[in-house]
Coordinates of C-alpha atoms in Angstrom, one line a residue:
X18 CA 20.9 -25.7 -21.6
X19 CA 17.7 -26.7 -19.7
X20 CA 14.6 -26.1 -21.8
X21 CA 12.0 -26.8 -19.1
X22 CA 10.2 -23.9 -17.7
X23 CA 9.2 -24.0 -14.0
X24 CA 7.1 -21.7 -11.8
X25 CA 6.0 -21.4 -8.3
X26 CA 5.0 -18.7 -5.9
X27 CA 3.2 -18.2 -2.6
X28 CA -0.3 -17.8 -4.0
X29 CA -3.7 -19.5 -3.8
X30 CA -2.8 -22.0 -6.5
X31 CA 0.6 -23.0 -5.3
X32 CA 0.2 -22.9 -1.5
X33 CA -2.9 -24.4 0.3
X34 CA -3.9 -23.1 2.8
X35 CA -2.2 -19.8 2.2
X36 CA -2.4 -18.9 5.9
X37 CA -1.8 -22.2 7.8
X38 CA -1.6 -22.5 11.5
X39 CA 1.7 -23.6 12.9
X40 CA 1.9 -27.4 12.6
X41 CA -1.0 -27.6 10.1
X42 CA -0.6 -29.6 6.9
X43 CA 0.1 -27.4 3.8
X44 CA 0.3 -28.4 0.2
X45 CA 3.1 -26.9 -1.8
X46 CA 3.2 -27.0 -5.5
X47 CA 5.4 -26.2 -8.5
X48 CA 4.5 -26.3 -12.3
X49 CA 6.6 -27.3 -15.3
X50 CA 6.2 -26.9 -19.0
X51 CA 7.1 -30.6 -19.4
X52 CA 7.5 -33.5 -17.1
X53 CA 11.0 -33.7 -15.4
X54 CA 12.4 -37.1 -14.5
X55 CA 11.8 -36.4 -10.8
X56 CA 10.9 -33.5 -8.5
X57 CA 11.7 -32.9 -4.8
X58 CA 10.6 -30.4 -2.2
X59 CA 13.4 -29.2 0.2
X60 CA 12.1 -27.5 3.3
X61 CA 13.1 -26.3 6.8
X62 CA 12.0 -28.1 9.9
X63 CA 11.9 -27.0 13.6
X64 CA 15.0 -29.1 14.1
X65 CA 17.0 -26.6 12.0
X66 CA 17.6 -29.1 9.3
X67 CA 16.5 -29.1 5.7
X68 CA 14.6 -32.2 4.6
X69 CA 13.9 -33.5 1.1
X70 CA 10.6 -35.1 0.0
X71 CA 9.7 -36.5 -3.4
X72 CA 6.7 -34.7 -5.0
X73 CA 3.9 -36.3 -7.0
X74 CA 2.3 -35.3 -10.2
X75 CA -0.9 -33.4 -9.3
X76 CA -2.8 -32.6 -12.4
X77 CA -2.4 -29.4 -14.5
X78 CA -2.7 -25.6 -14.1
X79 CA -3.4 -23.8 -17.3
X80 CA -1.5 -26.4 -19.3
X81 CA 1.4 -26.6 -16.9
X82 CA 2.2 -29.9 -15.2
X83 CA 1.8 -29.5 -11.5
X84 CA 3.7 -31.4 -8.8
X85 CA 2.7 -31.2 -5.1
X86 CA 3.8 -32.4 -1.7
X87 CA 2.2 -32.0 1.7
X88 CA 4.2 -31.1 4.8
X89 CA 3.6 -29.7 8.3
X90 CA 4.2 -25.9 8.5
X91 CA 6.6 -26.1 11.3
X92 CA 9.7 -23.9 11.6
X93 CA 12.1 -22.4 14.1
X94 CA 9.3 -20.1 15.2
X95 CA 9.8 -17.5 12.5
X96 CA 9.5 -18.5 8.9
X97 CA 8.9 -21.8 7.2
X98 CA 11.0 -21.9 4.0
X99 CA 11.3 -24.2 1.0
X100 CA 12.5 -24.6 -2.6
X101 CA 12.3 -27.3 -5.2
X102 CA 14.8 -29.6 -6.9
X103 CA 14.2 -31.4 -10.2
X104 CA 16.2 -33.8 -12.3
X105 CA 16.2 -34.0 -16.1
X106 CA 18.6 -35.8 -18.4
X107 CA 21.0 -36.6 -15.6
X108 CA 21.2 -32.9 -14.5
X109 CA 19.9 -31.3 -11.3
X110 CA 18.1 -27.9 -11.2
X111 CA 16.6 -25.8 -8.4
X112 CA 13.5 -23.6 -8.4
X113 CA 13.2 -20.6 -6.1
X114 CA 12.1 -17.0 -6.4
X115 CA 14.5 -16.4 -9.2
X116 CA 13.1 -19.3 -11.3
X117 CA 15.2 -22.2 -12.5
X118 CA 18.9 -22.1 -11.5
X119 CA 21.7 -24.6 -11.1
X120 CA 22.6 -23.5 -7.6
X121 CA 20.9 -23.9 -4.2
X122 CA 18.8 -20.8 -3.6
X123 CA 19.8 -18.5 -0.9
X124 CA 17.6 -18.0 2.1
X125 CA 16.2 -14.7 0.7
X126 CA 15.4 -16.5 -2.6
X127 CA 13.5 -19.4 -1.0
X128 CA 9.7 -19.3 -0.7
X129 CA 8.4 -18.8 2.8
X130 CA 5.3 -18.8 5.1
X131 CA 4.7 -17.3 8.5
X132 CA 2.7 -20.0 10.3
X133 CA -0.3 -18.7 12.3
X134 CA -0.1 -15.2 10.7
X135 CA -3.2 -13.2 11.7
X136 CA -3.9 -11.6 8.3
X137 CA -6.3 -8.9 7.1
X138 CA -7.3 -11.0 4.1
X139 CA -9.9 -8.4 3.0
X140 CA -7.0 -6.1 1.9
X141 CA -5.8 -8.3 -1.0
X142 CA -9.0 -7.8 -3.1
X143 CA -9.8 -4.2 -2.1
X144 CA -9.4 -1.0 -4.0
X145 CA -8.7 2.0 -1.7
X146 CA -9.5 5.7 -2.1
X147 CA -7.5 8.2 -0.1
X148 CA -9.3 11.3 1.2
X149 CA -7.8 14.4 2.7
X150 CA -10.9 15.2 4.7
X151 CA -10.9 19.0 4.6
X152 CA -10.6 19.0 0.8
X153 CA -13.1 16.3 -0.3
X154 CA -16.6 17.4 0.2
X155 CA -18.7 19.6 2.6
X156 CA -21.8 17.8 3.7
X157 CA -22.8 19.6 6.9
X158 CA -22.9 23.4 6.7
X159 CA -23.4 23.6 10.5
X160 CA -19.9 22.5 11.3
X161 CA -16.4 23.6 10.3
X162 CA -13.9 26.3 11.0
X163 CA -14.8 29.9 11.0
X164 CA -12.7 32.7 9.6
X165 CA -10.6 34.4 12.3
X166 CA -11.6 31.7 14.8
X167 CA -8.1 31.4 16.2
X168 CA -4.4 31.9 15.3
X169 CA -1.9 29.1 14.9
X170 CA 1.7 28.9 13.9
X171 CA 1.9 32.5 12.7
X172 CA -1.4 32.3 10.7
X173 CA -5.1 32.9 11.3
X174 CA -8.0 30.7 10.2
X175 CA -9.4 31.4 6.8
X176 CA -12.2 29.7 4.9
X177 CA -11.6 30.0 1.2
X178 CA -14.3 29.3 -1.4
X179 CA -14.4 25.7 -2.5
X180 CA -13.2 26.7 -6.0
X181 CA -10.3 28.8 -4.8
X182 CA -6.8 27.4 -5.3
X183 CA -4.9 26.8 -2.0
X184 CA -2.3 29.4 -1.1
X185 CA 1.3 28.6 -0.4
X186 CA 2.2 27.6 3.1
X187 CA 4.0 30.9 3.8
X188 CA 0.6 32.6 3.4
X189 CA -1.9 29.9 4.7
X190 CA 0.2 28.4 7.5
X191 CA -2.0 25.3 7.2
X192 CA -5.0 27.4 8.5
X193 CA -6.9 27.5 5.3
X194 CA -10.0 25.4 6.0
X195 CA -12.2 24.5 3.0
X196 CA -14.4 22.7 5.5
X197 CA -14.8 19.3 4.0
X198 CA -16.2 17.0 6.6
X199 CA -17.2 13.4 7.4
X200 CA -20.8 13.9 6.3
X201 CA -19.4 15.0 3.0
X202 CA -17.7 11.6 2.6
X203 CA -20.8 9.8 3.6
X204 CA -22.8 11.7 1.0
X205 CA -20.5 10.6 -1.8
X206 CA -20.7 6.8 -1.1
X207 CA -22.3 6.2 -4.5
X208 CA -19.5 8.0 -6.2
X209 CA -17.0 5.9 -4.4
X210 CA -18.8 2.7 -5.4
X211 CA -18.8 3.8 -9.1
X212 CA -15.0 3.7 -8.9
X213 CA -15.0 0.2 -7.6
X214 CA -13.8 1.4 -4.2
X215 CA -14.1 -1.0 -1.3
X216 CA -11.9 0.8 1.3
X217 CA -11.3 4.5 2.1
X218 CA -8.2 5.9 3.8
X219 CA -8.7 9.2 5.6
X220 CA -5.8 11.5 6.7
X221 CA -6.1 12.4 10.4
X222 CA -9.5 13.4 11.8
X223 CA -8.7 14.0 15.5
X224 CA -9.0 17.3 17.2
X225 CA -6.3 19.6 15.8
X226 CA -5.5 23.2 15.0
X227 CA -4.2 22.7 11.4
X228 CA -5.9 21.6 8.2
X229 CA -3.7 18.5 7.9
X230 CA -4.4 17.4 11.5
X231 CA -1.1 15.7 12.2
X232 CA -0.8 18.1 15.1
X233 CA -3.3 16.3 17.3
X234 CA -4.7 18.2 20.3
X235 CA -6.8 15.3 21.7
X236 CA -6.7 11.8 20.3
X237 CA -9.9 10.8 22.2
X238 CA -12.2 12.9 20.0
X239 CA -12.9 13.5 16.4
X240 CA -12.4 17.1 15.4
X241 CA -15.7 19.1 15.8
X242 CA -14.8 20.9 12.6
X243 CA -15.3 17.6 10.8
X244 CA -18.5 16.8 12.7
X245 CA -17.2 15.2 15.8
X246 CA -17.5 11.7 17.2
X247 CA -21.1 11.2 16.0
X248 CA -20.1 12.1 12.4
X249 CA -17.5 9.3 12.4
X250 CA -19.9 6.8 13.8
X251 CA -22.5 7.7 11.1
X252 CA -19.9 7.7 8.3
X253 CA -18.4 4.3 9.2
X254 CA -21.9 2.8 9.5
X255 CA -23.0 4.0 6.1
X256 CA -19.7 2.9 4.4
X257 CA -19.8 -0.5 6.1
X258 CA -23.4 -1.1 4.9
X259 CA -22.1 -0.5 1.3
X260 CA -19.2 -2.9 1.8
X261 CA -16.5 -0.2 2.2
X262 CA -13.8 -0.6 4.9
X263 CA -12.4 2.4 6.8
X264 CA -8.7 3.2 7.4
X265 CA -7.9 6.0 9.8
X266 CA -4.5 7.8 9.9
X267 CA -2.8 8.2 13.3
X268 CA 0.5 9.6 14.3
X269 CA 1.5 8.1 17.6
X270 CA 4.9 9.7 17.1
X271 CA 3.9 13.2 18.0
X272 CA 1.1 15.5 19.1
X273 CA 0.5 19.2 18.5
X274 CA 1.7 22.1 20.7
X275 CA -1.8 22.5 22.1
X276 CA -2.2 18.9 23.0
X277 CA -4.0 18.3 26.3
X278 CA -1.1 16.0 27.4
X279 CA 1.5 18.7 26.7
X280 CA -0.5 21.4 28.6
X281 CA -0.5 19.1 31.7
X282 CA 3.2 18.4 31.2
X283 CA 4.0 22.1 31.2
X284 CA 1.8 22.9 34.1
X285 CA 3.3 20.2 36.4
X286 CA 6.8 18.7 35.9
X287 CA 5.8 16.0 38.4
X288 CA 2.8 14.9 36.3
X289 CA 2.6 11.6 34.4
X290 CA 2.2 13.6 31.2
X291 CA 5.6 15.2 31.7
X292 CA 7.2 11.8 31.0
X293 CA 5.2 11.6 27.7
X294 CA 7.6 14.1 26.0
X295 CA 11.3 14.9 25.5
X296 CA 12.5 18.2 26.8
X297 CA 15.6 20.2 25.7
X298 CA 18.2 21.5 28.2
X299 CA 16.5 24.9 28.1
X300 CA 13.2 23.4 29.1
X301 CA 11.5 23.6 25.7
X302 CA 9.8 20.6 24.3
X303 CA 11.7 18.5 21.7
X304 CA 10.0 18.2 18.4
X305 CA 10.0 15.6 15.7
X306 CA 12.5 16.5 12.9
X307 CA 12.7 19.9 14.6
X308 CA 9.2 20.8 13.3
X309 CA 8.2 23.3 16.0
X310 CA 4.5 22.4 15.9
X311 CA 5.0 18.6 16.4
X312 CA 6.4 17.6 19.9
X313 CA 7.7 14.1 19.9
X314 CA 6.2 11.4 22.2
X315 CA 8.5 9.4 24.5
X316 CA 7.7 5.7 24.6
X317 CA 10.0 4.9 27.5
X318 CA 6.8 6.0 29.5
X319 CA 4.8 2.9 30.3
X320 CA 1.7 5.1 31.0
X321 CA 1.9 6.6 27.5
X322 CA 1.9 3.1 26.0
X323 CA -1.1 2.3 28.2
X324 CA -3.0 5.4 27.1
X325 CA -2.1 5.0 23.4
X326 CA -2.6 1.2 22.8
X327 CA -2.4 -1.1 25.9
X328 CA -5.4 -0.2 28.0
X329 CA -8.8 -1.7 27.0
X330 CA -10.0 1.9 26.4
X331 CA -6.8 3.0 24.8
X332 CA -6.8 5.3 21.7
X333 CA -5.9 2.6 19.2
X334 CA -8.4 0.1 20.6
X335 CA -11.2 2.6 21.1
X336 CA -11.8 3.4 17.5
X337 CA -11.6 -0.3 16.4
X338 CA -14.5 -1.1 18.7
X339 CA -18.1 -0.1 18.5
X340 CA -19.5 2.5 18.2
X341 CA -16.7 3.6 15.8
X342 CA -15.7 0.1 14.5
X343 CA -13.0 1.2 12.0
X344 CA -11.0 -1.5 10.2
X345 CA -7.4 -0.3 10.0
X346 CA -4.8 2.1 11.1
X347 CA -2.4 3.9 8.7
X348 CA 0.7 4.6 10.8
X349 CA 2.4 8.0 10.2
X350 CA 6.2 8.2 10.1
X351 CA 6.2 4.7 11.3
X352 CA 9.9 3.8 11.2
X353 CA 10.7 6.9 13.4
X354 CA 8.4 6.2 16.3
X355 CA 10.2 5.6 19.6
X356 CA 13.5 6.9 18.2
X357 CA 15.4 9.7 19.8
X358 CA 19.0 9.7 21.1
X359 CA 19.5 6.7 23.3
X360 CA 15.8 5.6 22.9
X361 CA 15.5 3.1 20.0
X362 CA 12.2 1.6 20.7
X363 CA 10.6 1.5 17.3
X364 CA 10.2 -2.2 16.7
X365 CA 9.4 -2.9 20.3
X366 CA 6.5 -0.4 20.3
X367 CA 5.1 -1.6 17.0
X368 CA 5.2 -5.3 18.1
X369 CA 3.3 -4.3 21.2
X370 CA 0.8 -2.3 19.1
X371 CA 0.2 -5.3 16.9
X372 CA -0.3 -7.6 19.8
X373 CA -2.7 -5.3 21.6
X374 CA -4.9 -4.3 18.6
X375 CA -5.3 -7.9 17.6
X376 CA -6.9 -8.6 20.9
X377 CA -9.9 -6.5 19.8
X378 CA -10.0 -7.2 16.0
X379 CA -8.2 -10.1 14.5
X380 CA -8.3 -8.8 10.9
X381 CA -7.3 -5.2 11.7
X382 CA -4.9 -3.8 9.0
X383 CA -1.7 -2.0 10.1
X384 CA -0.1 -0.2 7.2
X385 CA 3.0 1.8 7.9
X386 CA 4.3 4.9 6.2
X387 CA 7.8 4.1 5.0
X388 CA 9.4 5.3 1.8
X389 CA 12.1 2.7 1.6
X390 CA 12.5 -1.1 1.6
X391 CA 10.4 -2.2 4.5
X392 CA 11.6 -5.8 4.8
X393 CA 12.7 -5.5 8.5
X394 CA 9.1 -4.5 9.5
X395 CA 7.3 -7.2 7.4
X396 CA 8.1 -10.4 9.2
X397 CA 4.6 -11.0 10.6
X398 CA 5.0 -9.3 14.0
X399 CA 5.0 -5.6 13.1
X400 CA 3.1 -4.3 10.1
X401 CA 0.9 -6.0 7.5
X402 CA 1.8 -3.7 4.7
X403 CA 3.2 -0.3 3.9
X404 CA 2.3 2.7 1.8
X405 CA 4.3 1.1 -1.0
X406 CA 6.3 4.0 -2.3
X407 CA 9.4 1.7 -2.7
X408 CA 7.7 -1.0 -4.7
X409 CA 5.1 1.0 -6.5
X410 CA 5.2 4.8 -6.4
X411 CA 8.9 5.4 -6.9
X412 CA 9.5 2.9 -9.7
X413 CA 6.3 3.9 -11.6
X414 CA 7.3 7.5 -11.4
X415 CA 10.7 6.6 -12.8
X416 CA 8.9 4.8 -15.7
X417 CA 7.3 8.1 -16.6
X418 CA 10.7 9.8 -16.5
X419 CA 10.5 11.6 -13.2
X420 CA 13.7 11.6 -11.2
X421 CA 13.5 9.8 -7.9
X422 CA 12.1 11.8 -5.0
X423 CA 15.3 11.4 -2.9
X424 CA 17.4 12.6 -5.8
X425 CA 15.3 15.7 -6.4
X426 CA 15.2 19.1 -4.7
X427 CA 12.5 19.9 -2.2
X428 CA 12.1 16.2 -1.1
X429 CA 10.5 15.5 -4.4
X430 CA 8.1 18.4 -4.5
X431 CA 10.2 20.1 -7.2
X432 CA 10.4 17.0 -9.4
X433 CA 13.4 16.4 -11.6
X434 CA 13.3 14.9 -15.0
X435 CA 15.5 12.2 -16.5
X436 CA 15.5 9.4 -19.1
X437 CA 12.7 7.0 -18.3
X438 CA 13.5 3.5 -17.1
X439 CA 13.6 0.7 -19.6
X440 CA 11.2 -2.3 -19.5
X441 CA 13.9 -4.4 -18.1
X442 CA 14.8 -1.9 -15.4
X443 CA 11.2 -1.4 -14.4
X444 CA 10.5 -5.2 -14.2
X445 CA 13.7 -5.6 -12.2
X446 CA 12.8 -2.9 -9.7
X447 CA 9.3 -4.2 -9.2
X448 CA 10.5 -7.7 -8.7
X449 CA 13.2 -6.6 -6.3
X450 CA 10.6 -5.0 -4.1
X451 CA 8.2 -8.0 -4.4
X452 CA 11.0 -10.4 -3.4
X453 CA 12.0 -8.3 -0.4
X454 CA 8.7 -8.5 1.4
X455 CA 7.6 -11.6 3.2
X456 CA 5.7 -13.7 0.7
X457 CA 2.2 -13.5 2.3
X458 CA 2.6 -9.8 3.0
X459 CA 3.0 -9.0 -0.7
X460 CA -0.8 -9.1 -0.9
X461 CA -1.2 -6.5 1.8
X462 CA 0.9 -3.7 0.3
X463 CA -0.9 -0.4 -0.3
X464 CA 0.2 0.4 -3.9
X465 CA 0.2 4.1 -4.7
X466 CA 2.1 6.8 -6.6
X467 CA 0.2 9.9 -5.5
X468 CA -0.7 11.0 -2.0
X469 CA -1.0 14.0 0.3
X470 CA 2.8 14.0 0.6
X471 CA 3.7 14.0 -3.1
X472 CA 3.0 16.2 -6.1
X473 CA 0.3 14.7 -8.3
X474 CA 2.1 12.9 -11.2
X475 CA -0.4 14.2 -13.7
X476 CA 0.5 17.8 -12.7
X477 CA 4.1 17.4 -13.6
X478 CA 3.7 18.9 -17.1
X479 CA 7.4 18.3 -17.9
X480 CA 6.8 14.6 -18.3
X481 CA 3.1 14.0 -18.3
X482 CA 1.7 12.0 -21.2
X483 CA -2.0 10.9 -20.9
X484 CA -1.5 7.5 -22.6
X485 CA 1.7 6.6 -20.6
X486 CA 0.1 7.8 -17.4
X487 CA -2.8 5.4 -18.0
X488 CA -0.2 2.6 -18.1
X489 CA 1.1 3.7 -14.7
X490 CA -2.4 3.5 -13.3
X491 CA -2.9 0.1 -14.9
X492 CA 0.3 -1.2 -13.3
X493 CA -0.7 0.1 -9.9
X494 CA -4.1 -1.7 -10.1
X495 CA -2.5 -5.0 -11.3
X496 CA 0.4 -5.3 -8.8
X497 CA -0.4 -7.7 -6.0
X498 CA -1.7 -5.8 -3.0
X499 CA -4.3 -3.0 -2.8
X500 CA -4.2 0.0 -5.1
X501 CA -4.7 3.3 -3.3
X502 CA -6.2 6.0 -5.5
X503 CA -5.6 9.6 -4.3
X504 CA -8.8 11.6 -4.3
X505 CA -9.3 13.6 -7.6
X506 CA -6.7 11.8 -9.7
X507 CA -9.6 10.1 -11.5
X508 CA -10.8 13.4 -12.8
X509 CA -7.3 15.0 -13.3
X510 CA -7.7 17.3 -10.3
X511 CA -5.7 20.5 -10.6
X512 CA -2.5 21.2 -8.6
X513 CA 1.0 22.5 -8.8
X514 CA 4.5 21.2 -7.9
X515 CA 6.7 22.7 -5.2
X516 CA 4.9 21.9 -1.9
X517 CA 2.4 19.7 -0.1
X518 CA -0.2 22.4 -0.7
X519 CA 0.0 21.9 -4.4
X520 CA -1.3 18.3 -4.0
X521 CA -4.2 19.2 -1.7
X522 CA -6.6 21.1 -4.0
X523 CA -10.3 20.8 -3.1
X524 CA -12.1 18.0 -5.0
X525 CA -13.8 19.2 -8.2
X526 CA -17.5 18.4 -8.0
X527 CA -18.5 20.5 -11.1
X528 CA -18.9 17.6 -13.5
X529 CA -18.4 19.8 -16.6
X530 CA -14.8 20.3 -15.2
X531 CA -14.1 16.6 -15.0
X532 CA -11.7 14.7 -17.2
X533 CA -14.4 12.2 -18.4
X534 CA -11.9 10.1 -20.3
X535 CA -9.7 9.6 -17.2
X536 CA -12.7 9.0 -15.0
X537 CA -14.0 6.3 -17.4
X538 CA -10.5 4.7 -17.4
X539 CA -10.4 4.5 -13.6
X540 CA -13.9 3.1 -13.5
X541 CA -12.9 0.4 -15.9
X542 CA -9.8 -0.5 -13.8
X543 CA -12.0 -0.5 -10.7
X544 CA -14.4 -2.9 -12.3
X545 CA -11.5 -5.2 -13.3
X546 CA -10.3 -5.2 -9.7
X547 CA -13.7 -6.6 -8.5
X548 CA -12.8 -10.1 -9.8
X549 CA -13.0 -12.3 -6.7
X550 CA -10.1 -14.5 -7.8
X551 CA -7.6 -11.7 -8.2
X552 CA -6.7 -11.0 -4.5
X553 CA -4.4 -14.0 -3.8
X554 CA -3.7 -15.0 -7.4
X555 CA -0.3 -15.8 -8.8
X556 CA 1.7 -12.9 -10.2
X557 CA 4.7 -12.3 -12.5
X558 CA 6.4 -9.1 -13.7
X559 CA 8.3 -9.5 -16.9
X560 CA 10.2 -7.3 -19.3
X561 CA 9.0 -7.3 -22.9
X562 CA 11.4 -4.9 -24.6
X563 CA 13.1 -1.6 -24.0
X564 CA 9.8 0.2 -23.7
X565 CA 7.3 -2.3 -22.4
X566 CA 6.8 -4.7 -19.5
X567 CA 3.9 -6.9 -18.4
X568 CA 2.2 -7.8 -15.1
X569 CA 0.6 -11.2 -15.1
X570 CA -2.1 -12.2 -12.6
X571 CA -3.5 -15.7 -12.9
X572 CA -5.3 -18.7 -11.3
X573 CA -6.5 -21.9 -12.7
X574 CA -8.7 -21.0 -15.7
X575 CA -8.5 -17.2 -15.4
X576 CA -5.9 -14.5 -16.0
X577 CA -5.2 -10.8 -16.5
X578 CA -2.3 -9.7 -18.6
X579 CA -1.4 -6.0 -18.4
X580 CA 0.9 -4.9 -21.1
X581 CA 2.4 -1.5 -20.0
X582 CA 3.8 0.3 -23.1
X583 CA 5.6 3.6 -23.5
X584 CA 6.9 3.1 -27.0
X585 CA 5.7 3.3 -30.6
X586 CA 3.3 1.0 -32.6
X587 CA 4.6 -2.5 -32.6
X588 CA 4.1 -6.1 -31.6
X589 CA 5.3 -7.6 -28.4
X590 CA 5.2 -11.2 -27.2
X591 CA 4.1 -12.5 -23.8
X592 CA 5.0 -16.1 -23.0
X593 CA 2.0 -18.3 -22.7
X594 CA 3.3 -20.6 -20.0
X595 CA 0.7 -21.0 -17.3
X596 CA -1.8 -18.6 -18.9
X597 CA -5.3 -19.8 -19.9
X598 CA -5.8 -18.9 -23.6
X599 CA -9.0 -20.4 -25.0
X600 CA -10.6 -17.0 -24.7
X601 CA -8.8 -13.6 -25.2
X602 CA -10.3 -10.2 -24.8
X603 CA -8.8 -6.7 -24.5
X604 CA -11.0 -5.1 -21.8
X605 CA -9.1 -1.8 -21.2
X606 CA -7.1 0.0 -23.9
X607 CA -6.9 -0.2 -27.7
X608 CA -5.0 -3.0 -29.3
X609 CA -5.1 -6.5 -30.7
X610 CA -4.1 -9.8 -29.2
X611 CA -3.8 -13.3 -30.8
X612 CA -2.3 -16.6 -29.7
X613 CA 0.6 -18.3 -31.3
X614 CA 2.1 -21.7 -30.3
X615 CA 4.0 -20.5 -27.2
X616 CA 3.1 -16.8 -26.8
X617 CA 0.6 -14.0 -27.0
X618 CA 1.2 -11.7 -29.9
X619 CA 0.1 -8.3 -28.7
X620 CA -0.2 -5.4 -31.1
X621 CA 0.1 -2.2 -29.1
X622 CA -0.5 1.3 -30.4
X623 CA 1.9 4.2 -29.6
X624 CA 2.1 4.7 -25.9
X625 CA -1.1 2.6 -25.3
X626 CA -1.2 0.0 -22.6
X627 CA -3.6 -2.9 -22.6
X628 CA -5.4 -5.1 -20.0
X629 CA -6.2 -8.5 -21.5
X630 CA -8.6 -11.0 -19.9
X631 CA -7.9 -14.6 -20.5
X632 CA -9.9 -17.7 -19.7
X633 CA -10.0 -21.4 -20.5

């Protein structure tokens, strides 16, 4: 049995440059625990053949022996792929994504690059904070909805007190405005910075009738109830000066029933706007998922594409440019856009969107809402990342013992309970998701477990355990990509299961009501995320035992090891291969760590998780 350990991954220490231009020379590396007899790189070329090149010893990385070779990043126009071969004691071995094997790695288990990928590199080292605008903070008393101002979808506008609990939808009809606004976000910039936040994601802010604002009336203007266009300009300017990027939510899939386009379409069947929508045989407008307030847009209309993203003054370009100057778009119901009956235009539309918005901002971030494996959309020509329910939220909730959303009633709002996943099952699920995504795009995933569309995990009292929950947060912050903290989770904001409304309570600003322990924990994790080296560092997720797994993040000379524990007091071992270990410090959590010859001996307390900083 081979005793040599080997490791490689697409990261800053093993691929240089990490974002090469097509045809540019790139150095590819692999590390071993001891020297093999010989090492070779096998790689694709633009001829369609696989070439083999001998690799040379190239120093060390955290005690591992590094071998490197330089090649041109050419390919068949899509991905440049490679793996490694080494010989030891007259036997041959291969190194791919699954580690050391005796067989040639399959295409999906080879390392890959997308040459000339235009990447939003700022995402990888960011910490994001999601805000539901109406429920975060009221900063301008002169704007906002007024009680009884209008009726919508069977309801009438109400303006509850900030400390009132939201009523069920059957009573509120999404017309209960707490009147949070953009000035309110601007006023809390110092609070955001105290959490280590460097990006904010706002649910929709365009002119709309409902509190969630996915029923857009007019994409060309910010809702006056939030402060209007000037409030967005001011907010972005203030956040940018503090180093905080801004991600806006847009649903180009549908509008609201009161949309200016739909009004024109109904008034004149010969109008251009009539071609923007689907209509049923009885003349009624066809709606997305049969939600009667959300008419679906029809992307067989070239003019709709022009208005939405192709024209120089199109909606998706307008807000990326001054005076708004936002940094990213979150794409609502992204895999459903352009799909209805014979129209199956989804990928075509998103490829066009990417091409067009990159004309005005090269590092714009496009993050799609998708709850499943997103591999088909993550090939460098569609999205940069996704709201990573598949590779973060769903497996981390299963670690807590919550039944998967799609196996529960009420689309996950009435959460089921089942036996928590084991450390092996958790590590396997996280690695499966990491391996599915194009290697460079791993660093652009938006890692989350709570959002406006899910019950808050800490409000599921059937499974909630404070210590185990902290381990879930620690894992979210240490996975490659950008953690997305849903507003209020850091102070254990109240809420109930059963509906979206239960996850949209107004932010608690009475400090005496805050969960100070949880707030301190999130601030510590936010501080850890500020390490400049972390963004494109190497990563590994490993099982430790039935009730623990670890996430390793490392570069030459520095590392974080997150030991995520759900079990009793005991000692677990983390292999030391490629980890710097001259200096060991537990920076988050309670426990002890010491070095043995080949591993870290980590003493964990019952249900406690630890974040360990390591240096040479």
